[in-house]
PDB file of C-alpha atoms and ligand atoms in Angstrom:
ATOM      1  CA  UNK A   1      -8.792   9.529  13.909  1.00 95.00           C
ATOM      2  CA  UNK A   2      -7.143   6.157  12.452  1.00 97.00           C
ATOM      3  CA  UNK A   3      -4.619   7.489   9.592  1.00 98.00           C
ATOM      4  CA  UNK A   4      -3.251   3.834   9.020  1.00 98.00           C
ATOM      5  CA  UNK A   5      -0.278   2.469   6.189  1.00 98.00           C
ATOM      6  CA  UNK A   6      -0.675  -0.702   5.211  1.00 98.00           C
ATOM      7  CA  UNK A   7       2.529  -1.987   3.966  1.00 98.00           C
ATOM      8  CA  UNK A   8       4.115  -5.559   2.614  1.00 98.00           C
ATOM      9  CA  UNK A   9       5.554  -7.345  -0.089  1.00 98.00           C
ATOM     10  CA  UNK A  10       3.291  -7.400  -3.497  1.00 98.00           C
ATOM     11  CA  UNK A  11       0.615 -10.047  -2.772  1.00 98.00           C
ATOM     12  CA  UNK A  12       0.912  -9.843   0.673  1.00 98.00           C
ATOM     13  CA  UNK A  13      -3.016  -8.968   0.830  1.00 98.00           C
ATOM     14  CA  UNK A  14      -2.930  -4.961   1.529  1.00 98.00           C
ATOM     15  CA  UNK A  15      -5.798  -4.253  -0.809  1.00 98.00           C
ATOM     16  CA  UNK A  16      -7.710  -7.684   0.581  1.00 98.00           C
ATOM     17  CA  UNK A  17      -7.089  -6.557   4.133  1.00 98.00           C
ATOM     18  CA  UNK A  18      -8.047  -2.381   3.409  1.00 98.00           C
ATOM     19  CA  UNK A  19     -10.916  -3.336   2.409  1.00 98.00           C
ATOM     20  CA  UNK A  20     -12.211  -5.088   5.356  1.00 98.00           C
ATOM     21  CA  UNK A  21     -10.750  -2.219   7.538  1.00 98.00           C
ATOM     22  CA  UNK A  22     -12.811   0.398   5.351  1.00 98.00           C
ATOM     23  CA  UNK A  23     -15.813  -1.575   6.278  1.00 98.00           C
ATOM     24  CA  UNK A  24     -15.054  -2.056  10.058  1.00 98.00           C
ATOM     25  CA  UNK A  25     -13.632   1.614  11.051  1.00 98.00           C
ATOM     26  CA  UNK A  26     -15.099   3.202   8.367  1.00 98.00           C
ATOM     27  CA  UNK A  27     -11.962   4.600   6.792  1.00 98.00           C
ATOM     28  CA  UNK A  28     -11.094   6.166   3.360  1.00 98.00           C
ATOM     29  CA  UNK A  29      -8.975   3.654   0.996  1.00 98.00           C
ATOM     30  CA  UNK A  30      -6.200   5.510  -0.595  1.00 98.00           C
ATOM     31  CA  UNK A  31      -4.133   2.796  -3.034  1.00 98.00           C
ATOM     32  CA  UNK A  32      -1.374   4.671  -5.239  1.00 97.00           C
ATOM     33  CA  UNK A  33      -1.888   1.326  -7.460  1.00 97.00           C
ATOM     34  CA  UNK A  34      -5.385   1.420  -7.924  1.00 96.00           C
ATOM     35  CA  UNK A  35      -5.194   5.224  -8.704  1.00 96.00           C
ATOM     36  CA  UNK A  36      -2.373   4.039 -11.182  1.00 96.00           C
ATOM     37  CA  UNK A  37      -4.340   1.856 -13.096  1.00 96.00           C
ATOM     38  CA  UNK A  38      -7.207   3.562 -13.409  1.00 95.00           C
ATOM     39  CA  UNK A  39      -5.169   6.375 -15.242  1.00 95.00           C
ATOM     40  CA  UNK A  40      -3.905   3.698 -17.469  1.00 96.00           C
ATOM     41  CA  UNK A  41      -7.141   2.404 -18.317  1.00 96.00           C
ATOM     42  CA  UNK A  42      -8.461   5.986 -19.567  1.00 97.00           C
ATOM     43  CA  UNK A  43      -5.380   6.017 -21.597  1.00 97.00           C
ATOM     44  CA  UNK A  44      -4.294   9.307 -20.002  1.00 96.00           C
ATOM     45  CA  UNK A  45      -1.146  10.808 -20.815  1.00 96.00           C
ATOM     46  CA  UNK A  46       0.044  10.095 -16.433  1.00 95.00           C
ATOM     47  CA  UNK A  47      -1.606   6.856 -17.493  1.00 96.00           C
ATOM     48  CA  UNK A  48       0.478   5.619 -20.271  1.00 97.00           C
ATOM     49  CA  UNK A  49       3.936   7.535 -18.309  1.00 97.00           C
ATOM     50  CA  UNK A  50       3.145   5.181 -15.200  1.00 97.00           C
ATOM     51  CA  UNK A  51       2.477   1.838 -17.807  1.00 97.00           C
ATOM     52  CA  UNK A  52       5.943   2.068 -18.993  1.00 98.00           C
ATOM     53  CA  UNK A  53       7.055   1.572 -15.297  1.00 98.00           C
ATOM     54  CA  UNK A  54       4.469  -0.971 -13.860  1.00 98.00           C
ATOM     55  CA  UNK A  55       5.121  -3.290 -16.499  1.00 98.00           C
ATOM     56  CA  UNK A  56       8.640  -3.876 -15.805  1.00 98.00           C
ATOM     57  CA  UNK A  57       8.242  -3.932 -12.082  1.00 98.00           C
ATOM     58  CA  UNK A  58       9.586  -0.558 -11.216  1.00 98.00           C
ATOM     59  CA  UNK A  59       8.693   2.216  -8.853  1.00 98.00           C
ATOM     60  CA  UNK A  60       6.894   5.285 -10.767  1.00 98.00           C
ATOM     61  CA  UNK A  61       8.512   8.664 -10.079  1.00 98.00           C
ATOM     62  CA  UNK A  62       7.674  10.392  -6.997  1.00 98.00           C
ATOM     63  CA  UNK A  63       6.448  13.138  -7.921  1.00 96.00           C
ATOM     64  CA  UNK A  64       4.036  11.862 -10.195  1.00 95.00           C
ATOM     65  CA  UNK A  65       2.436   9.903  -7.138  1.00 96.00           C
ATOM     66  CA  UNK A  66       2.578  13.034  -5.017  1.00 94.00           C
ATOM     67  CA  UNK A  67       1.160  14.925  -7.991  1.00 91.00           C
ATOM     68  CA  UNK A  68      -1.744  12.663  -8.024  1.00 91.00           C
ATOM     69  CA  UNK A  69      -1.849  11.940  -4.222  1.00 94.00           C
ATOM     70  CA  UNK A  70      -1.314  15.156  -1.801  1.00 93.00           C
ATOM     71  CA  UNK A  71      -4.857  16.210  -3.074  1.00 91.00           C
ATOM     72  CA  UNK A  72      -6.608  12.468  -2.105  1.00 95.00           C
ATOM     73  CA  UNK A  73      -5.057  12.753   1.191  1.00 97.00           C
ATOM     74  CA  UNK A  74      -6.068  16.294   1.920  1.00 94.00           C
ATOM     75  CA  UNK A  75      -9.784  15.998   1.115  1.00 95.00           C
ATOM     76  CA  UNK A  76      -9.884  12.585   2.363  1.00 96.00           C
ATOM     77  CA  UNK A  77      -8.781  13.655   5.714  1.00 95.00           C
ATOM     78  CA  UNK A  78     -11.331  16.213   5.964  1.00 94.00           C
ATOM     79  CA  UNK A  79     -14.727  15.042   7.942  1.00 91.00           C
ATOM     80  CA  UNK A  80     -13.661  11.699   8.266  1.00 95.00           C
ATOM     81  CA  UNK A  81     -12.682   8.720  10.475  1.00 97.00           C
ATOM     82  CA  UNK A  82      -9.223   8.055   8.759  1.00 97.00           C
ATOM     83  CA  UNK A  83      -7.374   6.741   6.203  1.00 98.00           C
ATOM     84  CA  UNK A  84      -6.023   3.871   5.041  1.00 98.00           C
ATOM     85  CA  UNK A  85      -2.763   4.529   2.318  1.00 98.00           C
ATOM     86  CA  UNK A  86      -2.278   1.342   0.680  1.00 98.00           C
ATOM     87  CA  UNK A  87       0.968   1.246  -1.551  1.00 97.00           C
ATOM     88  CA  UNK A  88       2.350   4.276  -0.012  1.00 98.00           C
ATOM     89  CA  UNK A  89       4.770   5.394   0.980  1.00 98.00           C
ATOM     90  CA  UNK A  90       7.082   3.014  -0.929  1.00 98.00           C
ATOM     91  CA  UNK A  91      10.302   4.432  -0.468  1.00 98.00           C
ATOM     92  CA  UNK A  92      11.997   6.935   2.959  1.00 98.00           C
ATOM     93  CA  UNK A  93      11.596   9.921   0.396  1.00 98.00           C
ATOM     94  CA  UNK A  94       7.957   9.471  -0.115  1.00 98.00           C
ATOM     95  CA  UNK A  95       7.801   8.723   3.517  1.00 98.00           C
ATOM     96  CA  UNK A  96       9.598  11.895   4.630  1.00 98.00           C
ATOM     97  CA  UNK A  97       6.906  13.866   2.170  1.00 97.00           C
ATOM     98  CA  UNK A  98       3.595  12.185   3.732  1.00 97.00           C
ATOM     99  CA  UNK A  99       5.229  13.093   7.118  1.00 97.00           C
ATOM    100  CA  UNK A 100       5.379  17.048   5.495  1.00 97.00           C
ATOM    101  CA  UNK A 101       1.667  17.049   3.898  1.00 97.00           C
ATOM    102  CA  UNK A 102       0.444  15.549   7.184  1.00 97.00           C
ATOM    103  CA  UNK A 103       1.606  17.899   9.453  1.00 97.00           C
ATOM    104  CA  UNK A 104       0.784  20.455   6.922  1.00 97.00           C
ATOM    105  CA  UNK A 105      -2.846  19.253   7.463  1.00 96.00           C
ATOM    106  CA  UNK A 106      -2.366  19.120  11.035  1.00 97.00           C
ATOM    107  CA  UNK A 107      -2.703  15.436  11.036  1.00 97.00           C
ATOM    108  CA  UNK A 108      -0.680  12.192  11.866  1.00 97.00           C
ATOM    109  CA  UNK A 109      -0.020   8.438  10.987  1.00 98.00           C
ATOM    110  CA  UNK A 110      -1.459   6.284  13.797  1.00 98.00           C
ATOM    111  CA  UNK A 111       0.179   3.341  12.778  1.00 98.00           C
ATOM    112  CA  UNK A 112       2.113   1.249   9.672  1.00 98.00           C
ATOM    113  CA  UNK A 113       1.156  -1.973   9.734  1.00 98.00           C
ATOM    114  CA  UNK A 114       3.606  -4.167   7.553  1.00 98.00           C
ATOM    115  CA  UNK A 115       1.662  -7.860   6.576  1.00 98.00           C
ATOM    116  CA  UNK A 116       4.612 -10.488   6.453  1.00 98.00           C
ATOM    117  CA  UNK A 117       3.806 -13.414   3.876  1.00 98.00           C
ATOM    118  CA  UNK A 118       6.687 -16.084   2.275  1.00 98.00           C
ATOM    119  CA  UNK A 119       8.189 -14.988  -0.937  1.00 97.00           C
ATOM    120  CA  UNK A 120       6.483 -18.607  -2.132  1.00 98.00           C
ATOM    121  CA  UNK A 121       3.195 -18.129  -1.346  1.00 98.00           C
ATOM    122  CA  UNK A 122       3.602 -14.406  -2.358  1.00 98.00           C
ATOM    123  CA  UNK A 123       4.331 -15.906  -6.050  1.00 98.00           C
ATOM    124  CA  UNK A 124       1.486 -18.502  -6.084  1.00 98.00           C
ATOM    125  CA  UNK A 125      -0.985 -15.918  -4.990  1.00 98.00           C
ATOM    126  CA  UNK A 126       0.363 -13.198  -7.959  1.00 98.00           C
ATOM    127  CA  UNK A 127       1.026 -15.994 -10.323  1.00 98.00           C
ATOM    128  CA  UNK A 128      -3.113 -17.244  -9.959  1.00 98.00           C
ATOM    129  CA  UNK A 129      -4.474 -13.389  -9.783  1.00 98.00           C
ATOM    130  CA  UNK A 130      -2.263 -13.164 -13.049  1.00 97.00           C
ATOM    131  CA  UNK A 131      -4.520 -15.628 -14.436  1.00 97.00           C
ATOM    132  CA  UNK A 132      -7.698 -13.216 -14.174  1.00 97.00           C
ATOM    133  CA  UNK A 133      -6.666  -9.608 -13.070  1.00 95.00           C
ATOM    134  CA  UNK A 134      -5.426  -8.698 -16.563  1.00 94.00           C
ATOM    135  CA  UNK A 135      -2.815  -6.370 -14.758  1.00 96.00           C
ATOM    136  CA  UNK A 136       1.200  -6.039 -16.943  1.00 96.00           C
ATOM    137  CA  UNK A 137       2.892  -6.418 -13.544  1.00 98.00           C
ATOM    138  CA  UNK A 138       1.145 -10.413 -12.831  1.00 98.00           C
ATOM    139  CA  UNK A 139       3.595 -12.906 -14.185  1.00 97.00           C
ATOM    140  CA  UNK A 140       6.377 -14.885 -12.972  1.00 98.00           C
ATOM    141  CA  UNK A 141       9.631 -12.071 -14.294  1.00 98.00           C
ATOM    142  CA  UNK A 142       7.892  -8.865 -13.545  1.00 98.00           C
ATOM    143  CA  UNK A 143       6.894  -9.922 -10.207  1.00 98.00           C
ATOM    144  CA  UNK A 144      10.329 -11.323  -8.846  1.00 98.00           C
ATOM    145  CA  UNK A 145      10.899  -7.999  -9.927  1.00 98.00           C
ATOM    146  CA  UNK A 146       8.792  -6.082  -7.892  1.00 98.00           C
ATOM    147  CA  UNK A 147       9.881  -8.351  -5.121  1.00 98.00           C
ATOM    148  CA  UNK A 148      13.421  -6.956  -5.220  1.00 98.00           C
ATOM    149  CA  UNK A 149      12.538  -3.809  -5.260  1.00 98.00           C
ATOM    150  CA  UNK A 150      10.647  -4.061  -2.645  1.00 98.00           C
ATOM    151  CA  UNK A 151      13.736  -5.243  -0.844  1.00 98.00           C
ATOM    152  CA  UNK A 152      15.554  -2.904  -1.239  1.00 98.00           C
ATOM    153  CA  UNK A 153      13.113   0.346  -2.102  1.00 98.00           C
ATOM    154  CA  UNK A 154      10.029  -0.122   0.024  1.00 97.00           C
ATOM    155  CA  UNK A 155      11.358  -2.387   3.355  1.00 96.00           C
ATOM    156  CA  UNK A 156      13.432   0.752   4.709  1.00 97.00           C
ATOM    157  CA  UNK A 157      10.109   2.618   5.382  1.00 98.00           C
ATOM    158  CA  UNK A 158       9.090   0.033   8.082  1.00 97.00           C
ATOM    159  CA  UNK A 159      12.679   1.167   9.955  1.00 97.00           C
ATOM    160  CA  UNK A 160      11.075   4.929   9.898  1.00 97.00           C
ATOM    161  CA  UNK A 161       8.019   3.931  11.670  1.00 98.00           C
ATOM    162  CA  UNK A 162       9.476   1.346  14.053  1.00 98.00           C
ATOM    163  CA  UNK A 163      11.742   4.501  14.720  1.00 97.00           C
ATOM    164  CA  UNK A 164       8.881   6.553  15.533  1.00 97.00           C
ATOM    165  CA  UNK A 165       6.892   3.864  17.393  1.00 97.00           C
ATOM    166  CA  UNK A 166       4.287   3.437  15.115  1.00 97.00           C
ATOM    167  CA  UNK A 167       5.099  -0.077  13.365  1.00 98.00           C
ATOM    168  CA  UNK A 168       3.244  -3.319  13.818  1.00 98.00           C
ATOM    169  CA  UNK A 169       4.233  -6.415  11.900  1.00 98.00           C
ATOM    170  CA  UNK A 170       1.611  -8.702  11.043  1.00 98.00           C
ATOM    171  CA  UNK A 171       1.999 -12.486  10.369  1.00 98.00           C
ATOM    172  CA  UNK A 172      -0.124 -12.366   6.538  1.00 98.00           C
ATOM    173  CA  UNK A 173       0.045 -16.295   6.441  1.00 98.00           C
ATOM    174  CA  UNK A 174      -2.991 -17.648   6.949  1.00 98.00           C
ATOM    175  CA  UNK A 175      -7.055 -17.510   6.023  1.00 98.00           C
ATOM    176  CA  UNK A 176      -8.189 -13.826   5.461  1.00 98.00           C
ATOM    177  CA  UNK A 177     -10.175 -13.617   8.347  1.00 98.00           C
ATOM    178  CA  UNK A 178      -7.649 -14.860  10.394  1.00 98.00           C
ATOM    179  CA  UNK A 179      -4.905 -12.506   9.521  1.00 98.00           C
ATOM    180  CA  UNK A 180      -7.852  -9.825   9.439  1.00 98.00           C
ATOM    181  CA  UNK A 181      -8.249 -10.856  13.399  1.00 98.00           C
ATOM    182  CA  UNK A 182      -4.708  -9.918  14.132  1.00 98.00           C
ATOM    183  CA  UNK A 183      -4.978  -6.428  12.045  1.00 98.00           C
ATOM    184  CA  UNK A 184      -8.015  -5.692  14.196  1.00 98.00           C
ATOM    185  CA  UNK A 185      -6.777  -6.623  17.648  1.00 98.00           C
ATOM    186  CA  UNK A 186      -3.258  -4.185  16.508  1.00 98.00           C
ATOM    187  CA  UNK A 187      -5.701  -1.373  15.844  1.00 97.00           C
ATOM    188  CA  UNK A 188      -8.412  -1.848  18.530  1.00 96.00           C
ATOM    189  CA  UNK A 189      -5.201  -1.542  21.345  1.00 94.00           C
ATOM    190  CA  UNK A 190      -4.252   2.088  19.280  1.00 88.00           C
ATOM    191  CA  UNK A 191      -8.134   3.193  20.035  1.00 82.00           C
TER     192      UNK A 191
HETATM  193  P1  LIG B   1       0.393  -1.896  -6.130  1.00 71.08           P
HETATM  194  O1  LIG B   1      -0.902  -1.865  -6.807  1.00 71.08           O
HETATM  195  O2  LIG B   1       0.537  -1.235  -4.810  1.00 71.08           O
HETATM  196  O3  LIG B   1       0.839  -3.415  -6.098  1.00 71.08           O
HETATM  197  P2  LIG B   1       1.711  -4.310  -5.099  1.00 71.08           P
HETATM  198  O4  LIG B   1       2.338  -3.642  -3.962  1.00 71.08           O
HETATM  199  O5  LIG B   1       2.618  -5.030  -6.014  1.00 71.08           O
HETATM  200  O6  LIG B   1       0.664  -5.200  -4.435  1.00 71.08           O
HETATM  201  P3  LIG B   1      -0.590  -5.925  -5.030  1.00 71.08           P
HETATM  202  O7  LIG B   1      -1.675  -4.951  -5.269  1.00 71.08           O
HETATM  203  O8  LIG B   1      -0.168  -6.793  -6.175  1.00 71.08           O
HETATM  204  O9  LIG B   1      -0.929  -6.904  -3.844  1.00 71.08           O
HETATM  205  P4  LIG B   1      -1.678  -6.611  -2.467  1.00 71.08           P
HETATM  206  O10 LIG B   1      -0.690  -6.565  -1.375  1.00 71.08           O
HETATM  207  O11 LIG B   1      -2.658  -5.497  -2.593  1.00 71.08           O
HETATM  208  O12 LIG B   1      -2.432  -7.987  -2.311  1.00 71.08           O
HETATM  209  P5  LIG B   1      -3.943  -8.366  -2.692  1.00 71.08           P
HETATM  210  O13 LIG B   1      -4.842  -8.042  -1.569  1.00 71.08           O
HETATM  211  O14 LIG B   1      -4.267  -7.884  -4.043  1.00 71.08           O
HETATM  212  O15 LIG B   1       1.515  -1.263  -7.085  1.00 71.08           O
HETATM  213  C1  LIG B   1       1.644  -1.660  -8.431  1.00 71.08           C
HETATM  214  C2  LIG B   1       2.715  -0.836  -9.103  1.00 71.08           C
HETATM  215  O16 LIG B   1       2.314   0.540  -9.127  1.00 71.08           O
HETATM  216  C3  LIG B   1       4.091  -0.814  -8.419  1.00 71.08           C
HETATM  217  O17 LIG B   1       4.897  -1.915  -8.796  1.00 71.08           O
HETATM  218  C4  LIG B   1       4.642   0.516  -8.916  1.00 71.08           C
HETATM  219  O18 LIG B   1       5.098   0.414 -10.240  1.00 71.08           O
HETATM  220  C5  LIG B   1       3.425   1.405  -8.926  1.00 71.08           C
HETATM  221  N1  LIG B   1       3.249   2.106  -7.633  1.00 71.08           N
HETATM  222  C6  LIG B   1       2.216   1.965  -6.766  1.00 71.08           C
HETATM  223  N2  LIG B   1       2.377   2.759  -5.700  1.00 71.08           N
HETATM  224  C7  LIG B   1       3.542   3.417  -5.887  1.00 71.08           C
HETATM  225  C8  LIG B   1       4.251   4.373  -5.132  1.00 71.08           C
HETATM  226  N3  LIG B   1       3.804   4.819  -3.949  1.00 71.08           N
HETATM  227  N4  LIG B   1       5.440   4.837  -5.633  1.00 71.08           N
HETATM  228  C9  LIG B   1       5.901   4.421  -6.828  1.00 71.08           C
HETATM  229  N5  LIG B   1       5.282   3.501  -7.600  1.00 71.08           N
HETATM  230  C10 LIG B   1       4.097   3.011  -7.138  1.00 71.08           C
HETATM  231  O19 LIG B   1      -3.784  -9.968  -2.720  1.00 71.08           O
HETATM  232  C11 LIG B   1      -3.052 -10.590  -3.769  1.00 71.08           C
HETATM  233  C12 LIG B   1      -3.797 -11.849  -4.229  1.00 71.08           C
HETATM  234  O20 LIG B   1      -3.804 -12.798  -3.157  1.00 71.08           O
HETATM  235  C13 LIG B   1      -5.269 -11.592  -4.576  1.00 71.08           C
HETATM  236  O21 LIG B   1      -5.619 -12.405  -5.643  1.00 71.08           O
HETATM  237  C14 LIG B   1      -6.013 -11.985  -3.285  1.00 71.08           C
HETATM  238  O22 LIG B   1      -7.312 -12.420  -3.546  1.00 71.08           O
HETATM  239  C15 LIG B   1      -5.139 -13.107  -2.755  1.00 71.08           C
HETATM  240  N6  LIG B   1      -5.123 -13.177  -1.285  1.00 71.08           N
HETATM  241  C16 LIG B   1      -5.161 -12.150  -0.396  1.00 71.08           C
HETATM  242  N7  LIG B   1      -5.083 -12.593   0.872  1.00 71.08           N
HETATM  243  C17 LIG B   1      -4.986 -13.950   0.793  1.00 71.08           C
HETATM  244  C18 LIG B   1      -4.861 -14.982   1.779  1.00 71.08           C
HETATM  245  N8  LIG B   1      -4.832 -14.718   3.078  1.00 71.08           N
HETATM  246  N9  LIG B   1      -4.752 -16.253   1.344  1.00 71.08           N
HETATM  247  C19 LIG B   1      -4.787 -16.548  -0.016  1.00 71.08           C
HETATM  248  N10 LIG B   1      -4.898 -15.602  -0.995  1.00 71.08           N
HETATM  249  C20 LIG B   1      -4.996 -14.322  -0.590  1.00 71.08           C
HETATM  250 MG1  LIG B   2      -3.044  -4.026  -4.088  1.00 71.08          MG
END
């Protein structure tokens, strides 16, 4: 089984790059942000809660991610190849809790891959989604934003995999396929 985190800087390509993966191992695509936002766009009451957050570029509450998570994970774990948990964990508490539910489920995390892209080329990619995706969190002050607390919120998980052996850092410069190349070779050496 192939129970992969993708992890990286917003922009950096995780939902680009799961997406390929699903298609070439045949994994499950778990993103905490695309869950998100589909909440907010049924206008439910988690929806709205988790708005008032994205918007400014801040973390939602853990629990409301585990609240709407530990249930994905466990049925997506069930009778399948793997999963691929894009957007989580962001922070060593929510890391420490996946580590729980997983050995809970009698499962593991192969590997965290963490996709390493320039803080300029970061911005130009958010800055031109911005000008299509419609999302709260796509311009220029909510997205430095999001950079700093990735900083200092999210970059501390990659210390508890390298810890643990299970941390690959990815150079996320480049064409898609290319840096999709390097993600592959990683995972094919973990097979
Ligand atoms: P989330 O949805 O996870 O957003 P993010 O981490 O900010 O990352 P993005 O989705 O913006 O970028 P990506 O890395 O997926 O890149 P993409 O492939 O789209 O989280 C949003 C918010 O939700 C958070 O700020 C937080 O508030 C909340 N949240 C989510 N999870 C949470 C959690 N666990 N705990 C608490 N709060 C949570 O690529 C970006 C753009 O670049 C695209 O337009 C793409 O086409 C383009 N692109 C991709 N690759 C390339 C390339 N190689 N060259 C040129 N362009 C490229
Ligand atoms: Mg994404």
């Amino acid at each position: 089984m192939l129970n992969i985190i993708i992890c990286g800087a917003p922009g950096c390509g995780k939902g680009t790059q799961s997406d390929l993966m699903v298609e070439k191992y045949e994994l499950k695509h778990l993103s905490t942000g695309d869950l998100l936002r589909n909440e907010i766009a049924l206008k439910s009451d988690l929806g709205l809660e988790a708005e008032s957050y994205i918007s400014k570029g801040n973390l939602v509450p853990d629990k409301m991610i585990f609240d709407i998570l530990s249930k994905a994970i466990a049925e997506q774990t069930k009778n399948s190849k793997g999963i691929i948990l894009d957007g989580f964990p962001r922070n060593v508490a929510q890391a420490e809790a996946l580590e729980t539910l997983m050995a809970s489920l009698n499962k593991e995390i192969t590997l965290l891959i963490d996709l390493n892209v320039d803080n300029e080329e970061l911005i130009d990619r958010l800055i031109k989604r911005g000008e299509t995706s419609g999302r709260s969190d796509d311009n220029l002050e909510t997205i430095k934003k999001r950079l700093a607390i990735y900083e200092q919120k999210t970059a501390p998980v990659s210390d508890f995999y390298k810890q643990k052996n299970k941390y690959a850092a990815i150079n996320g410069m480049g064409t898609i396929d290319e840096i999709f190349g390097r993600i592959s070779s990683v995972i094919d050496s973990k097979r």
